PDB file of C-alpha atoms and ligand atoms in Angstrom:
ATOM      1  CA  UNK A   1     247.429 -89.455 -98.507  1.00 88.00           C
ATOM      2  CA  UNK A   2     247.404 -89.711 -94.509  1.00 93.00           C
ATOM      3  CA  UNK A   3     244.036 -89.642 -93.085  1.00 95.00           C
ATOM      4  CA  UNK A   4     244.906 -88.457 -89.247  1.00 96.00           C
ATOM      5  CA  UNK A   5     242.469 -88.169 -86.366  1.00 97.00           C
ATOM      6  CA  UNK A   6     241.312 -84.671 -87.262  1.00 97.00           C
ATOM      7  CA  UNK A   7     241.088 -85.750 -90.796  1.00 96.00           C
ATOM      8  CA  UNK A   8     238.835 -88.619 -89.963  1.00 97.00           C
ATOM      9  CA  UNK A   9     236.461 -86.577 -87.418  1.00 98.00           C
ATOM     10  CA  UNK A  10     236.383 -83.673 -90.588  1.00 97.00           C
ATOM     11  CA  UNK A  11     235.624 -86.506 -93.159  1.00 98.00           C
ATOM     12  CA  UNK A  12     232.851 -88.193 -90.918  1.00 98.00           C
ATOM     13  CA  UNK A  13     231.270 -84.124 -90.273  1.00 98.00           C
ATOM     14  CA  UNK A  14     231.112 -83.305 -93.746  1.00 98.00           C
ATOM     15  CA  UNK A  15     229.386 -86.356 -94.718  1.00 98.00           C
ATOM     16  CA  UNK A  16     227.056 -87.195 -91.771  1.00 98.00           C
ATOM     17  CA  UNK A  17     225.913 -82.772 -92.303  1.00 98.00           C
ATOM     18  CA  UNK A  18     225.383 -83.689 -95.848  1.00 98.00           C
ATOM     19  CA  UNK A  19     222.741 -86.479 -95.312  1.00 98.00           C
ATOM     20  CA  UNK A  20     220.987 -85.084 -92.741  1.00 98.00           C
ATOM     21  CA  UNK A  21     220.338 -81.366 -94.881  1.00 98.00           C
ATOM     22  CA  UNK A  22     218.855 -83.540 -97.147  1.00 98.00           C
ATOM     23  CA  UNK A  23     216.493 -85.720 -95.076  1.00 98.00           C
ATOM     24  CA  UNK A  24     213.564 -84.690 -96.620  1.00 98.00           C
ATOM     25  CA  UNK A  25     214.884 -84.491-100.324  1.00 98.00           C
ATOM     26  CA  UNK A  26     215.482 -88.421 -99.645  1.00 98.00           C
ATOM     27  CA  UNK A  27     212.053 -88.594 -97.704  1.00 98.00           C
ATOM     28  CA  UNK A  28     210.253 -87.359-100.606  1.00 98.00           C
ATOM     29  CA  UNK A  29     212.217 -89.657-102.883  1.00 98.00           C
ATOM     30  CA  UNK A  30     211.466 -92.837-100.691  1.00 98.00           C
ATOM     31  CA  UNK A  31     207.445 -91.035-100.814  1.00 98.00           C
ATOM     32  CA  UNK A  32     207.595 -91.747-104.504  1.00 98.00           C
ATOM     33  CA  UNK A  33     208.665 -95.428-104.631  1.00 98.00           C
ATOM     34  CA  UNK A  34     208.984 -96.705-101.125  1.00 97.00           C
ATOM     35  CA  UNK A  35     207.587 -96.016 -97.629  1.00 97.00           C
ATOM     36  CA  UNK A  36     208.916 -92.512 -96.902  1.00 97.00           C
ATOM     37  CA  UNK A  37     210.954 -93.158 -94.325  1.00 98.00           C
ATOM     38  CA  UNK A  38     215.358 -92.812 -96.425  1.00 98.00           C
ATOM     39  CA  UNK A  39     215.402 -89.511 -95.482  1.00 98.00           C
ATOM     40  CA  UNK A  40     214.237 -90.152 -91.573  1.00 98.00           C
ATOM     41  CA  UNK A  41     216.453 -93.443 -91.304  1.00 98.00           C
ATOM     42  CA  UNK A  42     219.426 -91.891 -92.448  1.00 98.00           C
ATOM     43  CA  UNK A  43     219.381 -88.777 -90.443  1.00 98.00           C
ATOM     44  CA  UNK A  44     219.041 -91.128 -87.788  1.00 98.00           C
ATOM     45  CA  UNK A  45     221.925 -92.677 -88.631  1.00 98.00           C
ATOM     46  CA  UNK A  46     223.961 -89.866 -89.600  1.00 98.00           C
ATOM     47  CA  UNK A  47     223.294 -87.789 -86.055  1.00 98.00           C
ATOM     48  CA  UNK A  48     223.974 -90.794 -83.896  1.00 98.00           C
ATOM     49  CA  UNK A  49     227.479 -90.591 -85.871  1.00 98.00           C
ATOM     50  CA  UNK A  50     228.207 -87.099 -85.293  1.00 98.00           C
ATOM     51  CA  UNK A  51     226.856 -87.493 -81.533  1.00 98.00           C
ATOM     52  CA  UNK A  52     229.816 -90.050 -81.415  1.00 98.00           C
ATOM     53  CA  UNK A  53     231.901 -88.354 -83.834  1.00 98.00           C
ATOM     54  CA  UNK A  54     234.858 -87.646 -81.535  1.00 98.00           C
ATOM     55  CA  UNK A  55     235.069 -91.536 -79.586  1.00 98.00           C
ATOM     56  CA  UNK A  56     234.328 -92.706 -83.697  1.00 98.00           C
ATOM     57  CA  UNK A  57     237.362 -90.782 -85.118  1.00 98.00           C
ATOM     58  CA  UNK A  58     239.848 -91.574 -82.220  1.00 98.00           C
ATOM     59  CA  UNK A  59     240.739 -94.750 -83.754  1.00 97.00           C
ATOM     60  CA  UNK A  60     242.894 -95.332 -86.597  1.00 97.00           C
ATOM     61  CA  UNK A  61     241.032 -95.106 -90.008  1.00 97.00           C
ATOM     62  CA  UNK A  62     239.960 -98.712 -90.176  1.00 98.00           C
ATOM     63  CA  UNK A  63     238.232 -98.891 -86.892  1.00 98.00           C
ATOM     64  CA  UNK A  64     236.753 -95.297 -86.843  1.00 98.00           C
ATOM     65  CA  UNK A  65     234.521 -96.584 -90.343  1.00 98.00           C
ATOM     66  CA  UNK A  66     234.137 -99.885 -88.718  1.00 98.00           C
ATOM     67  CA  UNK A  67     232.681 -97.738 -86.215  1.00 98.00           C
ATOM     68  CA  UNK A  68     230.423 -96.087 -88.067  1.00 98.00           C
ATOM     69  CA  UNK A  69     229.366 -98.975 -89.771  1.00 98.00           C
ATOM     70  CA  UNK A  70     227.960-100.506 -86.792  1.00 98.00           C
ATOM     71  CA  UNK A  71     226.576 -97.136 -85.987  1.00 98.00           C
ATOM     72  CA  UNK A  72     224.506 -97.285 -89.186  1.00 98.00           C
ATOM     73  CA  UNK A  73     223.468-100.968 -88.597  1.00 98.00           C
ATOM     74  CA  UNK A  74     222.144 -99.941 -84.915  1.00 98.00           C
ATOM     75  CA  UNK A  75     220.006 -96.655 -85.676  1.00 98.00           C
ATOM     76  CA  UNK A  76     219.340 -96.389 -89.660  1.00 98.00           C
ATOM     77  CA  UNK A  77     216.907 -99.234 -90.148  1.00 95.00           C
ATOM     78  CA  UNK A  78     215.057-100.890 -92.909  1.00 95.00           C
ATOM     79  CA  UNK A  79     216.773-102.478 -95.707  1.00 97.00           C
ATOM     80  CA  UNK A  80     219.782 -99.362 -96.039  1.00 98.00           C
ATOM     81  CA  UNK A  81     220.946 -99.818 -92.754  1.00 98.00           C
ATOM     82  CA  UNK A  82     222.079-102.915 -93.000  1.00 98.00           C
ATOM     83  CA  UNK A  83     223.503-102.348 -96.804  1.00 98.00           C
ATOM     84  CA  UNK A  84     225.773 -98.908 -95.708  1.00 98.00           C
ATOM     85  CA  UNK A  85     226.661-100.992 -92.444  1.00 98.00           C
ATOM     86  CA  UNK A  86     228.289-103.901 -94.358  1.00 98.00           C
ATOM     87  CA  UNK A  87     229.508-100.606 -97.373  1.00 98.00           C
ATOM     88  CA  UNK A  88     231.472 -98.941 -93.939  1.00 98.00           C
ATOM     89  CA  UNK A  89     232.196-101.572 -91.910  1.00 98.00           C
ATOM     90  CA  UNK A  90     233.766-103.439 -94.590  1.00 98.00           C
ATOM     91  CA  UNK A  91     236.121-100.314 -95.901  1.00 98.00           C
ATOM     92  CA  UNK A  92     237.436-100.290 -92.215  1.00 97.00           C
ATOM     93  CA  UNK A  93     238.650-103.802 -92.520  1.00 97.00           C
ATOM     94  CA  UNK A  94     241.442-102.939 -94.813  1.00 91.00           C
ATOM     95  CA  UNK A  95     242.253 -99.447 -94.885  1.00 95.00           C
ATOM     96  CA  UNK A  96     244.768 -97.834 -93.431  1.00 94.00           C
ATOM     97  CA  UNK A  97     245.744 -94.408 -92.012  1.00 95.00           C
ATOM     98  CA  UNK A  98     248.222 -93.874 -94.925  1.00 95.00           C
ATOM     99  CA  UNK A  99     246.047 -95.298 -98.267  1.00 95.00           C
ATOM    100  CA  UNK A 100     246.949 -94.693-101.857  1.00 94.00           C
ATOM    101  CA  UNK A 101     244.003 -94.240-104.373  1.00 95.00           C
ATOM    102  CA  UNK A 102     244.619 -98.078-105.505  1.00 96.00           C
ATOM    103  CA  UNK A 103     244.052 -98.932-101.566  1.00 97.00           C
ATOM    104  CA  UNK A 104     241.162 -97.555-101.274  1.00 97.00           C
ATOM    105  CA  UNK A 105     240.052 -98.230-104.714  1.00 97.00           C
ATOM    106  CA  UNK A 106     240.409-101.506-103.694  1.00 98.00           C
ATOM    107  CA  UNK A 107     239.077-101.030-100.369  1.00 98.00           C
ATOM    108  CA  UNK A 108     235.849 -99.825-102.142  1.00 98.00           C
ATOM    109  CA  UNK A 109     235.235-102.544-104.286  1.00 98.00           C
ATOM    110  CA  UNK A 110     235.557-105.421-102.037  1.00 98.00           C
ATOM    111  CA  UNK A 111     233.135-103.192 -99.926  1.00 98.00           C
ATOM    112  CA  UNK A 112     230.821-102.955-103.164  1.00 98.00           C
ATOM    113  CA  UNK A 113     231.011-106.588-103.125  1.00 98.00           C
ATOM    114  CA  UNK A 114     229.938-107.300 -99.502  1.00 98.00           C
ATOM    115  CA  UNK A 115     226.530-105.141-100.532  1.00 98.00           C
ATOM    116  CA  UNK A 116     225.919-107.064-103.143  1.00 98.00           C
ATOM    117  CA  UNK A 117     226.469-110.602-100.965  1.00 98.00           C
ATOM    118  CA  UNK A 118     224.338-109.006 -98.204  1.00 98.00           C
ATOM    119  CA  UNK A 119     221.439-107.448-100.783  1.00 98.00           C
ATOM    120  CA  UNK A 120     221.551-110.054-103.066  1.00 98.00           C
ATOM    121  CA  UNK A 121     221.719-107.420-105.790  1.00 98.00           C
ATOM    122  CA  UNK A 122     223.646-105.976-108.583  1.00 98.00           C
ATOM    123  CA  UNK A 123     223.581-103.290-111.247  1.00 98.00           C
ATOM    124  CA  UNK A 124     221.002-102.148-113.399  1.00 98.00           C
ATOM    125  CA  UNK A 125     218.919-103.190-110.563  1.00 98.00           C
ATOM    126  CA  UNK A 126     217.634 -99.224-109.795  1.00 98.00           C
ATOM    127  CA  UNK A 127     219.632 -99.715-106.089  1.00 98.00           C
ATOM    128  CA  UNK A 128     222.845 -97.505-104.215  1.00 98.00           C
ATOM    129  CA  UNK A 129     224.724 -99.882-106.090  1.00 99.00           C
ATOM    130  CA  UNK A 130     223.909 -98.429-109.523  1.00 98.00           C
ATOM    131  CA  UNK A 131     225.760 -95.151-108.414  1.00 99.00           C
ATOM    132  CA  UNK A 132     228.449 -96.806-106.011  1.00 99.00           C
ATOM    133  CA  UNK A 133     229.862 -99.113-109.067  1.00 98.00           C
ATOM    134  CA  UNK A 134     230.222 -96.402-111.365  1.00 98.00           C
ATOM    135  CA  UNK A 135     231.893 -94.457-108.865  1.00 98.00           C
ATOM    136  CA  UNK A 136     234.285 -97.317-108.308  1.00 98.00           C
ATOM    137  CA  UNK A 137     235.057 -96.922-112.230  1.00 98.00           C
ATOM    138  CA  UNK A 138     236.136 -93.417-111.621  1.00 98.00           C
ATOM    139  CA  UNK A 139     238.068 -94.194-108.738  1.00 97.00           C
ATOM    140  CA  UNK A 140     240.106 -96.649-110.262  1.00 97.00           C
ATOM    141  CA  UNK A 141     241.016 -94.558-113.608  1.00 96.00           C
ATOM    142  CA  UNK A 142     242.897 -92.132-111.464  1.00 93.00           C
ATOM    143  CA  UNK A 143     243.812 -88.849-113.053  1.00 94.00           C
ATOM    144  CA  UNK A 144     243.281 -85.438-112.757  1.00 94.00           C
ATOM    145  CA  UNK A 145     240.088 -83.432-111.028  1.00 95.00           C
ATOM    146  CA  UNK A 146     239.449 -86.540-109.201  1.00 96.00           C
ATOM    147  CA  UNK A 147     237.250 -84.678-106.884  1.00 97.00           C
ATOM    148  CA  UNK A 148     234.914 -82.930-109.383  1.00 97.00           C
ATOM    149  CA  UNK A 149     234.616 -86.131-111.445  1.00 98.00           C
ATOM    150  CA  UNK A 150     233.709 -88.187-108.804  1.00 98.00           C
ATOM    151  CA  UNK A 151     231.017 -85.915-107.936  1.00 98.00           C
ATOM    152  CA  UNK A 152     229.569 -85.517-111.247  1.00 98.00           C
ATOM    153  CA  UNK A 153     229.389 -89.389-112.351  1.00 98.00           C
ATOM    154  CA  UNK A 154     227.541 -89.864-108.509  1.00 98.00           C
ATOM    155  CA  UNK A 155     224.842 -87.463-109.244  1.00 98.00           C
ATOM    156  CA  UNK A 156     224.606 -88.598-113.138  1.00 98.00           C
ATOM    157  CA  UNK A 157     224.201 -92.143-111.961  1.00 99.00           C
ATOM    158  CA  UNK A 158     221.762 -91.298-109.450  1.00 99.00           C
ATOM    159  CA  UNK A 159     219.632 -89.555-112.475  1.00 98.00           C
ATOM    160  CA  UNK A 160     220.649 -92.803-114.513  1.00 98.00           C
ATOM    161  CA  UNK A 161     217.890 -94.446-112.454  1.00 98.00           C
ATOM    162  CA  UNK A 162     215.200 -92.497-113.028  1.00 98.00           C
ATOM    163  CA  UNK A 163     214.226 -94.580-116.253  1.00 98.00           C
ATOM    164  CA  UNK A 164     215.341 -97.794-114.402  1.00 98.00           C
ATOM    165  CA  UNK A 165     212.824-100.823-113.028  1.00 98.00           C
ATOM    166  CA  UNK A 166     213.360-101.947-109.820  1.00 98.00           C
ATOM    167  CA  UNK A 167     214.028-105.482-108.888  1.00 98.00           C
ATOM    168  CA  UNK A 168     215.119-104.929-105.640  1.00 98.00           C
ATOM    169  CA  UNK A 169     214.012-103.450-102.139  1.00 96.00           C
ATOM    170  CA  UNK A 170     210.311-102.411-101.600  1.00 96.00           C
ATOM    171  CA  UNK A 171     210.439-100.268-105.202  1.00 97.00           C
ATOM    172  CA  UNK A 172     210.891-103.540-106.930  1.00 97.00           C
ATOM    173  CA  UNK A 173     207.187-104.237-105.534  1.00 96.00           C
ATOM    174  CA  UNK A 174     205.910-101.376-107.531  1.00 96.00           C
ATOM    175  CA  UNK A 175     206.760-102.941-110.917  1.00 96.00           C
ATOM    176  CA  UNK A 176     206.389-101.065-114.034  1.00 96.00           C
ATOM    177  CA  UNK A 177     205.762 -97.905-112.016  1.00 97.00           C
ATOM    178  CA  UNK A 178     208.800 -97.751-110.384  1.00 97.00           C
ATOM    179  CA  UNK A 179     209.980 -96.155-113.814  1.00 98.00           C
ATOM    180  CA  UNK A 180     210.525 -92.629-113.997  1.00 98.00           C
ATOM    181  CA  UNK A 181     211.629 -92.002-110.178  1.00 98.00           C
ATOM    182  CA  UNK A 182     215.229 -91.778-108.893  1.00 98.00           C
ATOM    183  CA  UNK A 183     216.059 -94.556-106.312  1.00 98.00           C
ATOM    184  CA  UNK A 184     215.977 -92.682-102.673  1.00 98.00           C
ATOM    185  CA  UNK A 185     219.421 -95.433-102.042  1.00 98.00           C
ATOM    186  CA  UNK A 186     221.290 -94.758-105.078  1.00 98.00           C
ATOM    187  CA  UNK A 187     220.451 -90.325-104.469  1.00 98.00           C
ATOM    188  CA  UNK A 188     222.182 -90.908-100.746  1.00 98.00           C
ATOM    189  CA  UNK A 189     224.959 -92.570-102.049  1.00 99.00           C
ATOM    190  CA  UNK A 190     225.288 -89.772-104.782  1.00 99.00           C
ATOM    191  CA  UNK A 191     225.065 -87.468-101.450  1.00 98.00           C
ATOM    192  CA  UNK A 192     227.574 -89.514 -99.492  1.00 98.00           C
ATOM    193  CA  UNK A 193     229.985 -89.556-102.749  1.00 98.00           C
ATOM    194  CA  UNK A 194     229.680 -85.947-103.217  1.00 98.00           C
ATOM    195  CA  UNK A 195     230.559 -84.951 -99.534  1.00 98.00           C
ATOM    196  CA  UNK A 196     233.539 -87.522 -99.778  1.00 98.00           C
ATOM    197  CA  UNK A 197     234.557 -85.637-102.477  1.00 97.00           C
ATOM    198  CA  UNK A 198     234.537 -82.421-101.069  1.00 97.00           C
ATOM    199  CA  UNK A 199     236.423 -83.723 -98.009  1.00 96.00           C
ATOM    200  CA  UNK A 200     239.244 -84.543-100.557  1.00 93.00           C
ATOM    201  CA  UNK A 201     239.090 -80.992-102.024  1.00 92.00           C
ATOM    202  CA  UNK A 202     240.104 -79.928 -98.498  1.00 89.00           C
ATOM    203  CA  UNK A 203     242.872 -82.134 -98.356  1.00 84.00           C
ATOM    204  CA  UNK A 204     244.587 -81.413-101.533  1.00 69.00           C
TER     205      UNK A 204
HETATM  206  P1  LIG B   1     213.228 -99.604 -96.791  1.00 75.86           P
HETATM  207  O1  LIG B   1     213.169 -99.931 -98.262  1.00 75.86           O
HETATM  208  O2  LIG B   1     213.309-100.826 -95.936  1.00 75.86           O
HETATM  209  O3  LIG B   1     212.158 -98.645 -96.391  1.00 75.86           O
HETATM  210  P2  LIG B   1     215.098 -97.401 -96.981  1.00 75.86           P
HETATM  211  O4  LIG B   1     213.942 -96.617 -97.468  1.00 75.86           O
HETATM  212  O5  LIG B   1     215.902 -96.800 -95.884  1.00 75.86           O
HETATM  213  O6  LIG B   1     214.657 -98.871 -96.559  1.00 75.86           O
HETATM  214  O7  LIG B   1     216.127 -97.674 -98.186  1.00 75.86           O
HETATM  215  C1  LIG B   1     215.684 -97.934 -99.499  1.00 75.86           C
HETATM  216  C2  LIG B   1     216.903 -98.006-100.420  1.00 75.86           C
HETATM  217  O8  LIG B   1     217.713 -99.124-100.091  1.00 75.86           O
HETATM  218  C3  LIG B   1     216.530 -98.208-101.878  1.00 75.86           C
HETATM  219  O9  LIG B   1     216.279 -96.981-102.511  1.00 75.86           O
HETATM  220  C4  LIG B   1     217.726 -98.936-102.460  1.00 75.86           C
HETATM  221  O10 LIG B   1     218.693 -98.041-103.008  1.00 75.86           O
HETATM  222  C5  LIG B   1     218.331 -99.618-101.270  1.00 75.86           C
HETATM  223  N1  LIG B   1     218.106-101.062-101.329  1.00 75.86           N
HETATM  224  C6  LIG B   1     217.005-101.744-100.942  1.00 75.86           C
HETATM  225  N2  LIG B   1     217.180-103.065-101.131  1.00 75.86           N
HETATM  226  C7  LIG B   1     218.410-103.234-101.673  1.00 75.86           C
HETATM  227  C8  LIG B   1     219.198-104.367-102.080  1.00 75.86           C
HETATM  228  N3  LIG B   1     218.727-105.604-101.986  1.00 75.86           N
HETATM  229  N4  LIG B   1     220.447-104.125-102.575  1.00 75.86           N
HETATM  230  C9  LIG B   1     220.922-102.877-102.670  1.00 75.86           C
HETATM  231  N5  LIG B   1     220.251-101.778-102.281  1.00 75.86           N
HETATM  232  C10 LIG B   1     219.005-101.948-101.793  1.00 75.86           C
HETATM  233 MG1  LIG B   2     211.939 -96.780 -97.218  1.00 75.86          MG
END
C-alpha cells in the first residue's frame, strides 16, 4: 500500500482525534492505578500533533512519524511520553512511503523492541506492551478482515490486563491492588490500534 502525503496527514487526524475524545476515559483509568494525569498527557501530545499536522505529514512516511515521535517526547510527559516517542520515532526509521504488511510488520516489532530497551519491560507486565505485542501477532498472520481483527485483539488485550499485577510504571507501586484495573498505557494503545485500523478501512 502507498501511504502519500494526504494519506499520512488523514492517518495522523484520525488517530491524534481518537486520543484526545478519550482524555478523560484514560484520566479516570490512570485515577485508578496511577496519578491521573494519561488522559491529560496524551491529549497534550496528540493536539500539539494535529497543531503541526500539516509541516508533520509533508515529509515522506518515515520522517512525518519520526516527527511525531519527537512531538510526543516534547509535550506528553511522564513515563508514556518517552515510551510512544521511541514506539513512533522508531517506525519512521524504516518505513517507507510504499510498505507491504511484512514491512511494517517488521517495522512494528523492532519498534516494540526499542520500548522494551527504553522501559525495561516486557509482557505480562500489565504495560502498552501487553496490547502492542499481541497486536504484532495479528499483524504478522496476515489474512483476511485485517482491520476488524486488529481492532478486536487491541481492545481484548487491553481487558486482558484487568486481572494483571503490575511490575512496571507507578501501578507496579500499588502491588497486589493494582489487580482488577485496566492499565491506562495498554487502553491508549488499544485506542491508537483501533484508529490505525480504521485509517486502513479507508484505504482499502
Ligand atoms: P506516569 O506513570 O509517569 O504518570 P502516564 O500516566 O502518562 O505516566 O503513563 C502510564 C502508562 O505508561 C502505564 O499505564 C503503562 O502502560 C505505561 N508504562 C509505564 N512504565 C512503563 C514501562 N517501563 N514500560 C512500558 N510501559 C510503561
Ligand atoms: Mg500517570
Amino acid at each position: 500500500m502507498m501511504i502519500d502525503r494526504q494519506s499520512r496527514k488523514a492517518l495522523f487526524e484520525t488517530v491524534a482525534q481518537r486520543v484526545i475524545a478519550s482524555a478523560d476515559e484514560l484520566t479516570d483509568l490512570d485515577r485508578a492505578i496511577g496519578d491521573g494525569d494519561h488522559g491529560s498527557n496524551m491529549r497534550r501530545g496528540f493536539e500539539a500533533v494535529l497543531a503541526t499536522v500539516d509541516e508533520l505529514s509533508a515529509k515522506n512516511l518515515g520522517e512525518s512519524l519520526k516527527g511525531v515521535g519527537t512531538t510526543l517526547v516534547m509535550k506528553v510527559g511522564g513515563a508514556s511520553g518517552p515510551l510512544y516517542g521511541t514506539l513512533f520515532m522508531s517506525l519512521g526509521k524504516s518505513l517507507e512511503d510504499e510498505v507491504t504488511r511484512e514491512q511494517v510488520a517488521d517495522a512494528f516489532a523492532a519498534a516494540i523492541e526499542a520500548v522494551k530497551a527504553r522501559g525495561k519491560s516486557d509482557a505480562g507486565q500489565k504495560t502498552m506492551l501487553d496490547v502492542l505485542l499481541p497486536v504484532l501477532a495479528v499483524l504478522r498472520e496476515g489474512g483476511p478482515d485485517m482491520a476488524a481483527r486488529l481492532k478486536a485483539r487491541a481492545k481484548a488485550a487491553a481487558e486482558d490486563t484487568i486481572p494483571m499485577r503490575a511490575i512496571r510504571g507507578r501501578a507496579s507501586f500499588l502491588g497486589e491492588r493494582s489487580i482488577g484495573h485496566m492499565d491506562p498505557g495498554a487502553r491508549s494503545s488499544a485506542l491508537i490500534v483501533d484508529a490505525v485500523a480504521e485509517f486502513m478501512e479507508g484505504l482499502a
